[in-house]
Amino acid sequence: MAKFDLKLVWADIKAYRRTYILTAVASFGGMLFGWDTGLIGGVLTMDAFQHSFNLDRRSPDFSNLQGNIVSVLQAGCFFGALSSFYVSDTFGRKNAMIIADIIFLIGSLIQTLCAINTTSLAQLYVGRVIGGFGVGLISAVVPTYIGENANKEIRGRCIGCMQLFNVTGICLSFFVNYGISLQIKSLSSAKWRVPFALQMLPGVLLLIGIVFQNESPRWLVEKNRLEDAAKALAKVRAKSANDKDVRQELDEIVKDFEGHKRMPLMAQLRAACSSKPMFYRSSLAVILMFNQQWTGTNSINYYAPQIFQSIGLKGSSAGLFATGVYGIVKIVVTAIGLMAFTEQLGRKWSLLIGSLGQAFAMFYIGVNQAVNPVKEGDPLTGESIFAIVCVYLFVVFYSFGWGPIPFVLSSECSPNHVRSLVMAAALMTQWLFNFVIAKITPLMLSGITYGTFLLFGTCCIIMGVYTIFCVPETKNVPLESIHHLFDGDIIRGCVRDTVPRLSRAKQLQHHHITNDGASDASSASAAVHKRIVPGVQHVEEA
């Protein structure tokens, strides 16, 4: 790993400043669902919330009701992700984020104003479904938008920033819940309305910031708007539209899109399944998102206070505070991972190390609960303290591996001309199983108890094996050259990528699509050059 050098870091920020600004603005979309993810678990434990809706925590149906309140958001997210294919392809990535953000803000407002002169949960459910639709739509568009704008040298880091903002939203919501529980001791509904209202803040910041950013150059090329694509690419690269590097990158994008413009849904489905490599690339994103949910991370995100109590941590405030610290650890490790692992260690090894660390943490928590079950009134033992430490250890390994990397690989490995379809399918999968996990976790914690953690630990081991045999290394590979990683024997190539010095990414990092066909590339270059540089005549003879 390269030695940390502050001058090099500053040079990197300066060179890619506009890409980083675009990434930061778009990543507020990640904070939207992060905030709600961390918010709802703490709100459910508040006595004021239970009083407003006349809920009884001792009722046998309370666990099922908790699952319903949490998981109804994921139902909306699923359909939001489903709609992302049409919305982002029709209106553009930028406009799709604006539409999604407005829908989210409407849903959040409905949630904030529910339970006025009623104890019915109906309005809360409606607000969470509407807000979830916006969250699901934006979660599918943001990694696509960032991936299609970012330079290959920092693409993984930039796409991963969505996860950094996600965990920042989770942490902020944890501490909002904790602060509110300390400041408001009464049963006032403000105790839970304030957290719901504050989740609109990142949505407002996204709405303001995205207006000043450019559209995706790759979407503009797909719509045959080459002049606009050149301007967008030049803006995000902080260069002139006539710059040699900008023209070369645009040439490669045009070349990759040839024959794939304006493909309808069924044509994209056929294209995604047209060959073994294409099907593998398209299904990889879906499998990664499926695996991410079965790490067990959202069980902790949604029900951290309850999990800390089951391990032996006493008191509602203590559980909320421990949950807040969990959020801080998540932010710090995610930031370190993006700076020091995603581009340096690589995607594959980040996933592999993450799988092993997560499995250890989950197995210890489960085995400890089986061998040393916590009884009410018992003091914390050394074993229980280490089980609490293992919750934090889990998030350390998750935050640089299975947290950001599935978003990175999904966006990178999806073919340009079907990327919106593949990302829609991937995020639909994520939200579907996010819904499943949110629904079954309280039931598993009350039913099979320690078996919950053993199940997630086993899943993490399976993910490590999958990473070795089925996940390629993509760091520094141009988007238009990633298809070479799926040529030939895919499994053999993925196993080879496990050894860093043999990684195929090293051979492809300076590869240009125009090398594959000089005459075709020249024609594409001529067409683009003629469109984007007024007054310049460029004649090619066959």
Coordinates of C-alpha atoms in Angstrom, one line a residue:
M1 CA 0.0 0.0 0.0
A2 CA 1.3 3.4 -0.9
K3 CA 2.6 5.6 2.0
F4 CA 0.2 8.4 3.0
D5 CA 1.4 11.7 1.7
L6 CA -0.6 14.8 2.4
K7 CA 0.8 16.6 -0.7
L8 CA -0.3 13.7 -2.9
V9 CA -3.8 13.7 -1.3
W10 CA -4.1 17.5 -2.0
A11 CA -2.9 17.0 -5.6
D12 CA -5.5 14.3 -6.0
I13 CA -8.3 16.5 -4.7
K14 CA -7.2 19.4 -6.9
A15 CA -6.9 17.3 -10.0
Y16 CA -10.3 15.7 -9.6
R17 CA -12.0 18.5 -7.7
R18 CA -15.1 18.7 -9.9
T19 CA -15.7 14.9 -9.8
Y20 CA -15.4 15.0 -6.0
I21 CA -17.9 17.9 -5.7
L22 CA -20.4 16.1 -8.0
T23 CA -19.9 12.9 -6.0
A24 CA -20.5 14.7 -2.7
V25 CA -23.7 16.3 -3.9
A26 CA -25.1 13.1 -5.4
S27 CA -24.1 11.1 -2.4
F28 CA -26.7 13.0 -0.3
G29 CA -29.0 10.6 -2.0
G30 CA -27.3 7.9 0.0
M31 CA -27.8 9.8 3.2
L32 CA -31.6 9.8 2.6
F33 CA -32.0 6.1 3.2
G34 CA -29.2 6.0 5.7
W35 CA -31.0 8.4 7.9
D36 CA -34.3 6.5 7.8
T37 CA -32.5 3.2 8.4
G38 CA -30.9 4.4 11.6
L39 CA -33.9 6.5 12.6
I40 CA -36.7 4.0 12.8
G41 CA -35.1 1.5 15.2
G42 CA -34.6 4.1 17.9
V43 CA -38.0 5.7 17.4
L44 CA -39.7 2.3 17.9
T45 CA -38.2 2.0 21.4
M46 CA -39.4 5.5 22.4
D47 CA -42.2 5.5 25.0
A48 CA -43.7 8.6 23.4
F49 CA -44.0 6.9 20.0
Q50 CA -45.7 3.9 21.6
H51 CA -48.0 6.2 23.5
S52 CA -48.9 8.2 20.4
F53 CA -50.0 5.0 18.6
N54 CA -51.3 3.2 21.6
L55 CA -48.8 0.4 21.3
D56 CA -48.0 -2.2 24.0
R57 CA -44.4 -3.4 24.0
R58 CA -45.5 -6.4 26.1
S59 CA -48.0 -7.5 23.5
P60 CA -47.1 -10.8 21.7
D61 CA -47.9 -8.9 18.4
F62 CA -45.4 -6.1 19.1
S63 CA -42.5 -7.8 17.3
N64 CA -44.6 -8.4 14.2
L65 CA -45.8 -4.8 14.3
Q66 CA -42.2 -3.5 14.6
G67 CA -41.3 -5.5 11.5
N68 CA -44.3 -4.0 9.6
I69 CA -43.4 -0.4 10.5
V70 CA -39.8 -0.9 9.5
S71 CA -40.3 -3.0 6.4
V72 CA -43.1 -1.0 4.7
L73 CA -40.5 1.5 3.7
Q74 CA -38.6 -1.3 1.9
A75 CA -41.8 -2.2 0.0
G76 CA -41.9 1.4 -1.4
C77 CA -38.1 1.2 -2.1
F78 CA -38.6 -1.9 -4.2
F79 CA -41.1 -0.2 -6.5
G80 CA -38.9 2.9 -6.6
A81 CA -36.0 0.9 -7.8
L82 CA -38.2 -0.8 -10.3
S83 CA -39.2 2.5 -11.7
S84 CA -35.6 3.7 -12.0
F85 CA -35.1 1.9 -15.3
Y86 CA -37.8 4.0 -17.0
V87 CA -37.3 7.3 -15.2
S88 CA -33.5 7.5 -15.4
D89 CA -33.5 6.4 -19.1
T90 CA -36.3 8.7 -20.1
F91 CA -35.5 11.9 -18.1
G92 CA -31.8 11.5 -17.5
R93 CA -29.9 10.6 -14.3
K94 CA -29.9 14.1 -13.0
N95 CA -33.6 14.7 -13.4
A96 CA -34.4 11.3 -12.0
M97 CA -32.6 12.3 -8.8
I98 CA -34.6 15.5 -8.6
I99 CA -37.9 13.6 -9.0
A100 CA -36.9 11.0 -6.4
D101 CA -35.8 13.6 -3.9
I102 CA -39.2 15.5 -4.2
I103 CA -41.1 12.3 -3.7
F104 CA -39.0 11.5 -0.6
L105 CA -39.6 14.9 0.9
I106 CA -43.4 14.5 0.5
G107 CA -43.2 11.1 2.2
S108 CA -41.1 12.5 5.1
L109 CA -43.6 15.3 5.6
I110 CA -46.5 12.9 5.8
Q111 CA -44.6 10.8 8.4
T112 CA -43.8 13.9 10.5
L113 CA -47.5 15.0 10.6
C114 CA -49.1 11.6 11.3
A115 CA -50.9 10.7 14.6
I116 CA -52.7 14.0 14.9
N117 CA -56.0 13.4 16.7
T118 CA -55.7 9.7 15.9
T119 CA -53.7 6.6 17.0
S120 CA -54.0 4.9 13.7
L121 CA -50.8 3.7 11.9
A122 CA -52.3 4.1 8.4
Q123 CA -50.9 7.6 7.7
L124 CA -47.4 6.5 8.9
Y125 CA -47.6 3.5 6.6
V126 CA -48.6 5.7 3.6
G127 CA -45.8 8.2 4.4
R128 CA -43.2 5.4 4.6
V129 CA -44.3 3.8 1.4
I130 CA -44.1 7.2 -0.5
G131 CA -40.8 8.1 1.1
G132 CA -39.5 4.6 0.3
F133 CA -40.4 5.0 -3.3
G134 CA -38.2 8.1 -3.5
V135 CA -35.4 6.4 -1.6
G136 CA -35.5 3.3 -3.9
L137 CA -35.5 5.4 -7.0
I138 CA -32.6 7.5 -5.9
S139 CA -30.6 4.5 -4.6
A140 CA -30.5 3.0 -8.1
V141 CA -29.7 6.2 -9.9
V142 CA -26.9 7.7 -7.6
P143 CA -24.3 4.9 -8.2
T144 CA -25.1 5.0 -11.9
Y145 CA -24.8 8.8 -12.1
I146 CA -21.5 8.9 -10.2
G147 CA -20.0 5.9 -12.0
E148 CA -20.8 7.4 -15.4
N149 CA -19.1 10.7 -14.5
A150 CA -16.1 9.7 -12.4
N151 CA -12.6 9.3 -13.7
K152 CA -11.4 5.6 -13.7
E153 CA -8.6 6.4 -11.2
I154 CA -11.0 7.4 -8.5
R155 CA -14.2 5.7 -9.7
G156 CA -14.4 3.1 -6.9
R157 CA -13.8 5.7 -4.3
C158 CA -16.4 8.0 -5.7
I159 CA -19.2 5.4 -6.0
G160 CA -18.3 4.2 -2.5
C161 CA -18.9 7.7 -1.2
M162 CA -22.6 6.9 -1.5
Q163 CA -22.1 4.3 1.3
L164 CA -20.1 6.8 3.3
F165 CA -23.0 9.3 3.2
N166 CA -25.3 6.4 4.0
V167 CA -23.6 5.5 7.2
T168 CA -23.2 9.2 8.1
G169 CA -27.0 9.5 7.8
I170 CA -27.3 6.4 10.0
C171 CA -25.0 7.8 12.6
L172 CA -26.6 11.3 12.7
S173 CA -30.0 9.7 13.1
F174 CA -28.7 7.5 16.0
F175 CA -27.5 10.6 17.9
V176 CA -30.6 12.6 17.1
N177 CA -32.6 9.8 18.7
Y178 CA -30.2 9.7 21.7
G179 CA -30.2 13.4 22.2
I180 CA -34.0 13.6 22.0
S181 CA -34.4 10.8 24.5
L182 CA -32.2 12.8 27.0
Q183 CA -33.8 16.2 26.4
I184 CA -37.5 15.2 26.2
K185 CA -38.5 13.0 29.1
S186 CA -42.3 13.4 28.7
L187 CA -44.6 11.5 26.4
S188 CA -44.8 14.5 24.0
S189 CA -45.1 13.5 20.3
A190 CA -42.2 16.0 19.5
K191 CA -39.9 13.3 20.8
W192 CA -40.4 11.2 17.6
R193 CA -41.6 14.0 15.2
V194 CA -38.3 15.9 15.4
P195 CA -36.2 12.9 14.1
F196 CA -38.8 12.4 11.3
A197 CA -38.6 16.1 10.3
L198 CA -34.8 16.2 10.4
Q199 CA -34.4 13.4 7.9
M200 CA -35.6 16.0 5.3
L201 CA -32.4 18.0 5.7
P202 CA -30.2 15.9 3.4
G203 CA -33.0 15.8 0.8
V204 CA -33.1 19.6 0.8
L205 CA -29.3 19.8 0.4
L206 CA -29.4 17.3 -2.5
L207 CA -32.1 19.3 -4.2
I208 CA -30.2 22.5 -4.0
G209 CA -26.8 21.0 -5.0
I210 CA -27.8 18.8 -7.9
V211 CA -29.2 21.7 -9.9
F212 CA -25.7 23.0 -10.5
Q213 CA -24.2 19.6 -11.7
N214 CA -24.0 18.2 -15.2
E215 CA -25.9 15.4 -16.7
S216 CA -24.2 12.0 -17.3
P217 CA -22.1 12.1 -20.5
R218 CA -22.9 8.5 -21.2
W219 CA -26.6 9.1 -21.0
L220 CA -26.3 12.0 -23.3
V221 CA -24.3 9.9 -25.8
E222 CA -27.0 7.2 -25.6
K223 CA -29.5 9.9 -26.6
N224 CA -27.2 11.0 -29.5
R225 CA -26.6 14.4 -27.9
L226 CA -22.9 14.5 -28.6
E227 CA -22.4 18.2 -28.2
D228 CA -24.0 18.2 -24.7
A229 CA -22.0 15.1 -23.8
A230 CA -18.8 16.8 -24.7
K231 CA -19.7 19.8 -22.6
A232 CA -20.8 17.6 -19.6
L233 CA -17.6 15.6 -19.8
A234 CA -15.4 18.7 -20.1
K235 CA -17.2 20.2 -17.1
V236 CA -16.7 17.3 -14.8
R237 CA -13.0 16.8 -16.0
A238 CA -12.4 20.6 -15.5
K239 CA -11.0 20.8 -19.1
S240 CA -12.0 22.2 -22.4
A241 CA -14.4 20.4 -24.8
N242 CA -11.5 20.4 -27.3
D243 CA -9.0 18.8 -24.9
K244 CA -7.3 15.7 -26.4
D245 CA -8.1 13.5 -23.3
V246 CA -11.8 14.6 -23.3
R247 CA -12.2 13.8 -27.0
Q248 CA -10.5 10.4 -26.6
E249 CA -12.7 9.5 -23.7
L250 CA -15.8 10.6 -25.6
D251 CA -14.7 8.6 -28.6
E252 CA -14.5 5.5 -26.4
I253 CA -18.0 6.1 -25.0
V254 CA -19.4 6.6 -28.5
K255 CA -17.7 3.5 -29.8
D256 CA -19.1 1.4 -26.9
F257 CA -22.7 2.7 -27.6
E258 CA -22.6 1.9 -31.3
G259 CA -25.7 -0.2 -32.2
H260 CA -27.2 0.1 -28.7
K261 CA -28.9 3.5 -28.8
R262 CA -32.4 4.0 -27.5
M263 CA -33.0 0.3 -26.7
P264 CA -36.5 -0.5 -25.3
L265 CA -37.0 -2.7 -22.2
M266 CA -37.4 -6.0 -24.1
A267 CA -34.3 -5.2 -26.2
Q268 CA -32.3 -4.5 -23.1
L269 CA -33.5 -7.7 -21.5
R270 CA -32.4 -9.6 -24.6
A271 CA -29.1 -7.8 -24.7
A272 CA -28.4 -8.5 -21.0
C273 CA -28.9 -12.2 -21.7
S274 CA -27.5 -12.3 -25.2
S275 CA -24.3 -14.3 -24.2
K276 CA -22.7 -16.0 -21.3
P277 CA -20.4 -13.0 -20.5
M278 CA -23.3 -10.5 -20.8
F279 CA -25.5 -12.6 -18.5
Y280 CA -22.7 -13.0 -16.0
R281 CA -22.1 -9.3 -15.9
S282 CA -25.8 -8.5 -15.6
S283 CA -26.4 -11.1 -12.8
L284 CA -23.3 -10.2 -10.9
A285 CA -24.8 -6.9 -9.6
V286 CA -28.0 -8.7 -8.5
I287 CA -26.0 -11.4 -6.6
L288 CA -23.8 -8.9 -4.9
M289 CA -26.8 -6.9 -3.6
F290 CA -28.5 -10.2 -2.5
N291 CA -25.3 -11.1 -0.6
Q292 CA -24.9 -7.7 1.0
Q293 CA -28.3 -8.0 2.8
W294 CA -27.5 -11.4 4.2
T295 CA -24.4 -10.2 6.0
G296 CA -26.9 -9.1 8.7
T297 CA -25.9 -5.5 8.6
N298 CA -29.5 -4.1 8.4
S299 CA -30.5 -6.3 11.3
I300 CA -28.1 -4.3 13.4
N301 CA -29.0 -1.0 11.7
Y302 CA -32.7 -1.3 12.3
Y303 CA -32.7 -3.1 15.7
A304 CA -29.3 -2.2 17.2
P305 CA -30.8 -1.0 20.6
Q306 CA -32.7 -4.3 20.9
I307 CA -29.6 -6.3 19.9
F308 CA -27.4 -4.5 22.5
Q309 CA -30.0 -5.2 25.1
S310 CA -30.1 -8.9 24.1
I311 CA -26.3 -9.1 24.6
G312 CA -26.6 -7.7 28.1
L313 CA -26.4 -3.9 27.8
K314 CA -29.1 -2.4 30.2
G315 CA -31.3 0.6 29.7
S316 CA -32.9 2.3 26.7
S317 CA -30.5 5.3 26.8
A318 CA -27.5 3.0 27.1
G319 CA -28.7 1.1 24.0
L320 CA -29.2 4.3 22.0
F321 CA -25.8 5.6 23.0
A322 CA -24.1 2.3 22.1
T323 CA -25.9 2.5 18.8
G324 CA -24.6 6.0 18.2
V325 CA -21.1 4.9 18.8
Y326 CA -21.7 2.1 16.4
G327 CA -22.6 4.7 13.8
I328 CA -19.4 6.7 14.5
V329 CA -17.3 3.6 14.0
K330 CA -19.1 2.9 10.7
I331 CA -18.3 6.4 9.4
V332 CA -14.7 6.4 10.3
V333 CA -13.9 2.9 8.9
T334 CA -15.9 3.6 5.7
A335 CA -13.9 6.8 5.1
I336 CA -10.6 5.0 5.8
G337 CA -11.7 2.1 3.6
L338 CA -12.5 4.5 0.7
M339 CA -9.2 6.3 1.0
A340 CA -6.9 3.3 1.7
F341 CA -8.6 0.1 0.5
T342 CA -11.0 0.5 -2.4
E343 CA -8.4 1.7 -4.9
Q344 CA -5.3 0.4 -3.3
L345 CA -6.2 -3.0 -1.9
G346 CA -8.8 -3.5 -4.6
R347 CA -12.5 -4.5 -4.7
K348 CA -11.9 -8.3 -4.4
W349 CA -9.7 -8.4 -1.4
S350 CA -11.9 -5.8 0.4
L351 CA -14.8 -8.2 0.0
L352 CA -12.8 -11.2 1.0
I353 CA -11.3 -9.8 4.2
G354 CA -14.7 -8.3 5.1
S355 CA -16.4 -11.7 4.8
L356 CA -13.9 -13.4 7.1
G357 CA -14.1 -10.6 9.8
Q358 CA -17.9 -10.4 9.7
A359 CA -18.2 -14.2 10.0
F360 CA -15.9 -14.2 13.1
A361 CA -17.9 -11.4 14.8
M362 CA -21.3 -13.0 14.1
F363 CA -20.2 -16.5 15.2
Y364 CA -18.8 -15.2 18.5
I365 CA -22.0 -13.3 19.3
G366 CA -24.1 -16.3 18.5
V367 CA -22.0 -18.9 20.3
N368 CA -21.7 -16.6 23.4
Q369 CA -25.5 -16.2 23.6
A370 CA -25.9 -20.0 23.3
V371 CA -23.3 -20.8 26.0
N372 CA -23.8 -17.8 28.3
P373 CA -27.4 -16.7 27.8
V374 CA -28.2 -13.2 29.3
K375 CA -30.7 -13.2 32.2
E376 CA -32.5 -10.1 33.3
G377 CA -30.6 -8.4 36.2
D378 CA -27.3 -10.2 35.5
P379 CA -24.2 -7.9 35.5
L380 CA -22.1 -7.7 32.3
T381 CA -19.5 -10.4 32.1
G382 CA -16.2 -10.4 30.2
E383 CA -17.8 -12.6 27.5
S384 CA -20.7 -10.3 27.1
I385 CA -18.4 -7.2 26.9
F386 CA -16.5 -8.9 24.1
A387 CA -19.8 -9.8 22.3
I388 CA -20.6 -6.1 22.4
V389 CA -17.1 -5.4 21.0
C390 CA -17.8 -7.9 18.2
V391 CA -20.8 -5.8 17.1
Y392 CA -18.3 -3.0 16.5
L393 CA -15.9 -5.5 15.0
F394 CA -18.5 -6.6 12.5
V395 CA -19.1 -3.0 11.3
V396 CA -15.4 -2.4 10.9
F397 CA -15.1 -5.3 8.4
Y398 CA -18.4 -4.5 6.8
S399 CA -17.6 -0.8 6.3
F400 CA -14.7 -1.3 3.9
G401 CA -16.0 -4.5 2.3
W402 CA -19.6 -5.5 1.8
G403 CA -20.8 -2.0 2.6
P404 CA -19.5 0.1 -0.3
I405 CA -18.0 -2.5 -2.7
P406 CA -21.2 -4.1 -4.1
F407 CA -22.4 -0.6 -5.2
V408 CA -18.9 -0.1 -6.8
L409 CA -18.9 -3.4 -8.7
S410 CA -22.5 -3.2 -9.7
S411 CA -22.1 0.1 -11.4
E412 CA -18.7 -0.8 -12.9
C413 CA -19.5 -4.2 -14.3
S414 CA -22.9 -3.3 -15.8
P415 CA -22.6 -2.8 -19.6
N416 CA -23.1 0.8 -20.6
H417 CA -26.1 0.2 -22.8
V418 CA -28.1 -1.8 -20.2
R419 CA -26.7 -0.2 -17.0
S420 CA -29.9 1.4 -15.9
L421 CA -31.8 -1.9 -16.3
V422 CA -29.1 -3.9 -14.4
M423 CA -28.9 -1.3 -11.6
A424 CA -32.7 -1.3 -11.3
A425 CA -32.7 -5.1 -10.9
A426 CA -29.8 -4.9 -8.5
L427 CA -31.4 -2.3 -6.2
M428 CA -34.8 -4.1 -6.5
T429 CA -33.0 -7.2 -5.1
Q430 CA -31.4 -5.1 -2.4
W431 CA -34.6 -3.6 -1.2
L432 CA -36.6 -6.8 -1.5
F433 CA -34.2 -8.6 0.8
N434 CA -33.8 -5.5 3.0
F435 CA -37.6 -5.8 3.4
V436 CA -37.2 -9.5 4.2
I437 CA -34.4 -8.9 6.8
A438 CA -36.3 -6.0 8.4
K439 CA -39.4 -8.2 8.7
I440 CA -37.9 -11.4 10.0
T441 CA -35.2 -10.0 12.3
P442 CA -37.4 -9.2 15.4
L443 CA -39.1 -12.6 14.8
M444 CA -35.7 -14.4 14.7
L445 CA -34.4 -12.5 17.7
S446 CA -37.4 -13.6 19.8
G447 CA -37.7 -17.0 18.2
I448 CA -34.3 -18.6 17.4
T449 CA -32.3 -16.0 19.4
Y450 CA -28.6 -16.8 19.0
G451 CA -29.3 -18.8 15.8
T452 CA -29.9 -15.4 14.1
F453 CA -26.2 -14.6 14.4
L454 CA -25.0 -18.1 13.5
L455 CA -27.2 -17.8 10.3
F456 CA -25.6 -14.5 9.3
G457 CA -22.1 -15.8 10.1
T458 CA -22.6 -18.8 7.8
C459 CA -23.8 -16.5 5.0
C460 CA -20.6 -14.4 5.4
I461 CA -18.5 -17.6 4.9
I462 CA -20.4 -18.4 1.7
M463 CA -19.9 -14.9 0.4
G464 CA -16.1 -15.2 0.9
V465 CA -16.1 -18.4 -1.2
Y466 CA -18.2 -16.7 -3.9
T467 CA -15.8 -13.7 -3.9
I468 CA -12.8 -15.9 -4.7
F469 CA -14.4 -17.8 -7.6
C470 CA -16.8 -15.4 -9.1
V471 CA -15.8 -11.8 -8.5
P472 CA -13.2 -10.1 -10.8
E473 CA -10.9 -7.2 -9.8
T474 CA -11.9 -4.0 -11.6
K475 CA -9.8 -1.3 -10.0
N476 CA -8.4 1.3 -12.5
V477 CA -10.0 -0.5 -15.5
P478 CA -11.8 1.9 -17.9
L479 CA -15.6 1.3 -18.0
E480 CA -15.5 0.6 -21.7
S481 CA -12.8 -2.1 -21.2
I482 CA -14.3 -4.0 -18.2
H483 CA -16.0 -6.5 -20.6
H484 CA -12.5 -8.1 -21.2
L485 CA -12.6 -9.4 -17.6
F486 CA -15.6 -11.6 -18.6
D487 CA -14.0 -13.2 -21.7
G488 CA -13.0 -16.8 -21.7
D489 CA -13.0 -18.9 -18.5
I490 CA -14.6 -16.5 -16.1
I491 CA -14.0 -18.5 -12.9
R492 CA -10.4 -19.1 -13.8
G493 CA -9.9 -15.5 -14.4
C494 CA -11.5 -14.5 -11.1
V495 CA -9.4 -17.0 -9.2
R496 CA -6.3 -15.5 -10.9
D497 CA -7.4 -12.0 -9.8
T498 CA -7.2 -13.2 -6.2
V499 CA -3.3 -13.0 -6.5
P500 CA -2.6 -9.2 -6.8
R501 CA 0.5 -9.6 -9.0
L502 CA -1.4 -11.7 -11.5
S503 CA -4.5 -9.5 -11.5
R504 CA -5.9 -8.9 -15.0
A505 CA -6.8 -5.3 -14.0
K506 CA -3.1 -4.4 -14.2
Q507 CA -3.0 -5.3 -17.9
L508 CA -6.2 -3.4 -18.7
Q509 CA -5.7 -0.2 -16.7
H510 CA -4.2 1.6 -19.7
H511 CA -6.3 -0.2 -22.3
H512 CA -8.4 1.9 -24.6
I513 CA -11.4 0.6 -26.6
T514 CA -10.1 2.4 -29.6
N515 CA -7.1 0.0 -29.7
D516 CA -9.5 -2.8 -30.7
G517 CA -10.4 -1.4 -34.0
A518 CA -8.4 1.5 -35.4
S519 CA -10.5 2.2 -38.4
D520 CA -13.8 2.1 -36.5
A521 CA -12.4 4.3 -33.8
S522 CA -11.2 6.8 -36.4
S523 CA -14.7 7.0 -37.9
A524 CA -16.2 7.5 -34.4
S525 CA -13.7 10.1 -33.6
A526 CA -14.3 11.9 -36.8
A527 CA -18.1 12.0 -36.1
V528 CA -17.7 13.3 -32.6
H529 CA -15.0 15.8 -33.5
K530 CA -17.1 17.2 -36.3
R531 CA -20.1 17.6 -34.0
I532 CA -18.3 19.2 -31.0
V533 CA -15.7 21.4 -32.7
P534 CA -17.5 24.0 -34.9
G535 CA -15.7 25.1 -38.0
V536 CA -13.4 22.1 -38.1
Q537 CA -13.7 19.9 -41.2
H538 CA -12.6 16.3 -40.7
V539 CA -12.9 14.1 -43.7
E540 CA -12.4 10.3 -43.7
E541 CA -12.1 8.2 -46.8
A542 CA -13.1 4.6 -46.8

